[in-house]
Amino acid sequence: MSNEDILQLEAEATDKNEWKREITKKLHQKVATGSENLSIYKVPKNLRKVKDEAYNSRVVSIGPFHLGNHALVAMRHHKWQYMQYFFARIEDHQQSLQCLEVCTNAIYDLDEKVRGCYSEKIDHIDKNVLAEIMLLDGCFILELFLRYDQHLNMKLEDESDPIFNSAWMIAALRHDLILLENQIPFFILRSLYDAMKSHLKGTPNSVTSLALKFFEMNQKSTKEEPDTKNHHLLHLLHKFYLPNLDSTTTNHQLKRSVTEIRPGHISISVSVELTSHIQHVSAIHLTSGIPRPEQAAATNIKRWGFNFSASNLLWAGIEFEKGLSEDHLLNITFVKGIIRIPPVDIHLTSDSLFRNLIAFEQCSLRSTHHITSYLILMKSLISSTRDIKLLRERGIINLLNHNSVGDQEYFTEFKTILDMVVVKDFCFGKLCDQVNAYFIYVIDSSSIMSLYIYVVSSFTIYVLFCGSRNGSLEKGLDGIRKFLCKKFVLK
């Protein structure tokens, strides 16, 4: 064997060893990407196609995904200014420098853990730049939260702050900080706040409390969750809407059955005064006649959600009531012909919030589809602005900016919220089965319904012919309803 052959074999062996090292390196990177810290994702393209602007920042870029976005570069000056304000909260200059030293060391040493949180590779960002992003964005967010807390307590002394001198800026920042692609790991915020907390007076003990105040989320529980359980701000808001999933009682409540449903048979476990649940005539629009329910599907194909809209369910005597404000969003029940739904506040940013929560559930294998299930259920109730008005009048939907976002605008936004969404589980299957079966049972009780419609129609024609005075139509129909309640009771 010649020297050239030997050199060629050695070169091939070197290439082979280099190739194996590359494979091992890539394999290690793939395993790291699938780490338990993975929680920040790019929004799936199919969801972006439906409403791209719901996932895009308006004023500020947070984290590495949109680094260098020229449209958002103006906020970079405010970030540095807020970081300066953050450490200036420590009046002693030497202690302030020491706190900065602690924070920079802590953030720098978290590089590998930070990279493991992002679904997209960010190898093009070196360690120094990534540490600067985490430090700068983390300090900006915390200073923003602290200033908002002071603003609420009338203690914000800096009247020249352009962010708090502009109402639209706060709304825009709320929108941007809940975007799935605009997140930094929560442990960054926690590390920075823990380093600063001992120097602060009269401020909340956790980032969680500060964040929920900023996002105007009413506390449903006096027990504060530890910061360690949150992946990022969007995940915190996702958990805010959910029950305590560690509680078997709560899970049972979500799945419990008020009625026992068997093929071709309904057994109602309590006596229900059917006609007492029939809608007052004041909600029946005489100009359009008595609203007819949607026709039930002829096939027996499984359909998630209610088969009938809110106004049609109401027509069949199923009433809607506002649940307790302290209840979690999913505590929806159906008892004795009444659907109780906890109230939900609709802000200007709610559409983006719910779309990003859905995107988070779509991407995270560990996340349940509770928010998606809730929106499926609510969307099945809303087929027109009349349904929105009904739920709003019952206090279930609270449009906080009703002057700028009316029923029609909300309906238009809500129509596409589940487009291109894939659901792996639905949390309200039994509840919807109960309501759908109850509706069909009422409709099948044609003699009772026919009598009600006949009496109501006859009385309405009589009153309209003779002239309605002092609400005599409503009073008379209410009397008819009460009379029928005493005569017809389902057993």
PDB file of C-alpha atoms in Angstrom, residues 56-61 163-164 166-179 214-215 347-350:
ATOM      1  CA  ASN A  56     -47.758  40.622  15.938  1.00  0.00           C
ATOM      2  CA  SER A  57     -46.255  43.227  18.253  1.00  0.00           C
ATOM      3  CA  ARG A  58     -47.477  46.796  18.036  1.00  0.00           C
ATOM      4  CA  VAL A  59     -44.807  48.710  19.947  1.00  0.00           C
ATOM      5  CA  VAL A  60     -42.256  46.411  21.618  1.00  0.00           C
ATOM      6  CA  SER A  61     -40.307  43.266  20.826  1.00  0.00           C
ATOM      7  CA  ILE A 163     -45.633  55.408  28.530  1.00  0.00           C
ATOM      8  CA  PHE A 164     -47.938  56.408  31.376  1.00  0.00           C
ATOM      9  CA  SER A 166     -50.501  57.747  26.892  1.00  0.00           C
ATOM     10  CA  ALA A 167     -53.537  55.529  27.448  1.00  0.00           C
ATOM     11  CA  TRP A 168     -53.087  53.743  24.122  1.00  0.00           C
ATOM     12  CA  MET A 169     -49.459  52.875  25.000  1.00  0.00           C
ATOM     13  CA  ILE A 170     -50.476  50.843  28.058  1.00  0.00           C
ATOM     14  CA  ALA A 171     -53.118  49.010  26.002  1.00  0.00           C
ATOM     15  CA  ALA A 172     -50.545  48.314  23.273  1.00  0.00           C
ATOM     16  CA  LEU A 173     -48.031  46.985  25.802  1.00  0.00           C
ATOM     17  CA  ARG A 174     -50.666  44.707  27.337  1.00  0.00           C
ATOM     18  CA  HIS A 175     -51.314  43.368  23.855  1.00  0.00           C
ATOM     19  CA  ASP A 176     -47.622  42.818  23.099  1.00  0.00           C
ATOM     20  CA  LEU A 177     -46.720  41.138  26.385  1.00  0.00           C
ATOM     21  CA  ILE A 178     -49.287  38.357  25.942  1.00  0.00           C
ATOM     22  CA  LEU A 179     -48.094  37.299  22.473  1.00  0.00           C
ATOM     23  CA  PHE A 214     -50.939  44.982  35.044  1.00  0.00           C
ATOM     24  CA  PHE A 215     -53.180  42.768  32.909  1.00  0.00           C
ATOM     25  CA  HIS A 347     -61.042  44.044  26.738  1.00  0.00           C
ATOM     26  CA  LEU A 348     -59.696  45.535  23.523  1.00  0.00           C
ATOM     27  CA  THR A 349     -56.882  42.959  23.701  1.00  0.00           C
ATOM     28  CA  SER A 350     -59.071  39.937  24.529  1.00  0.00           C
TER      29      SER A 350
END
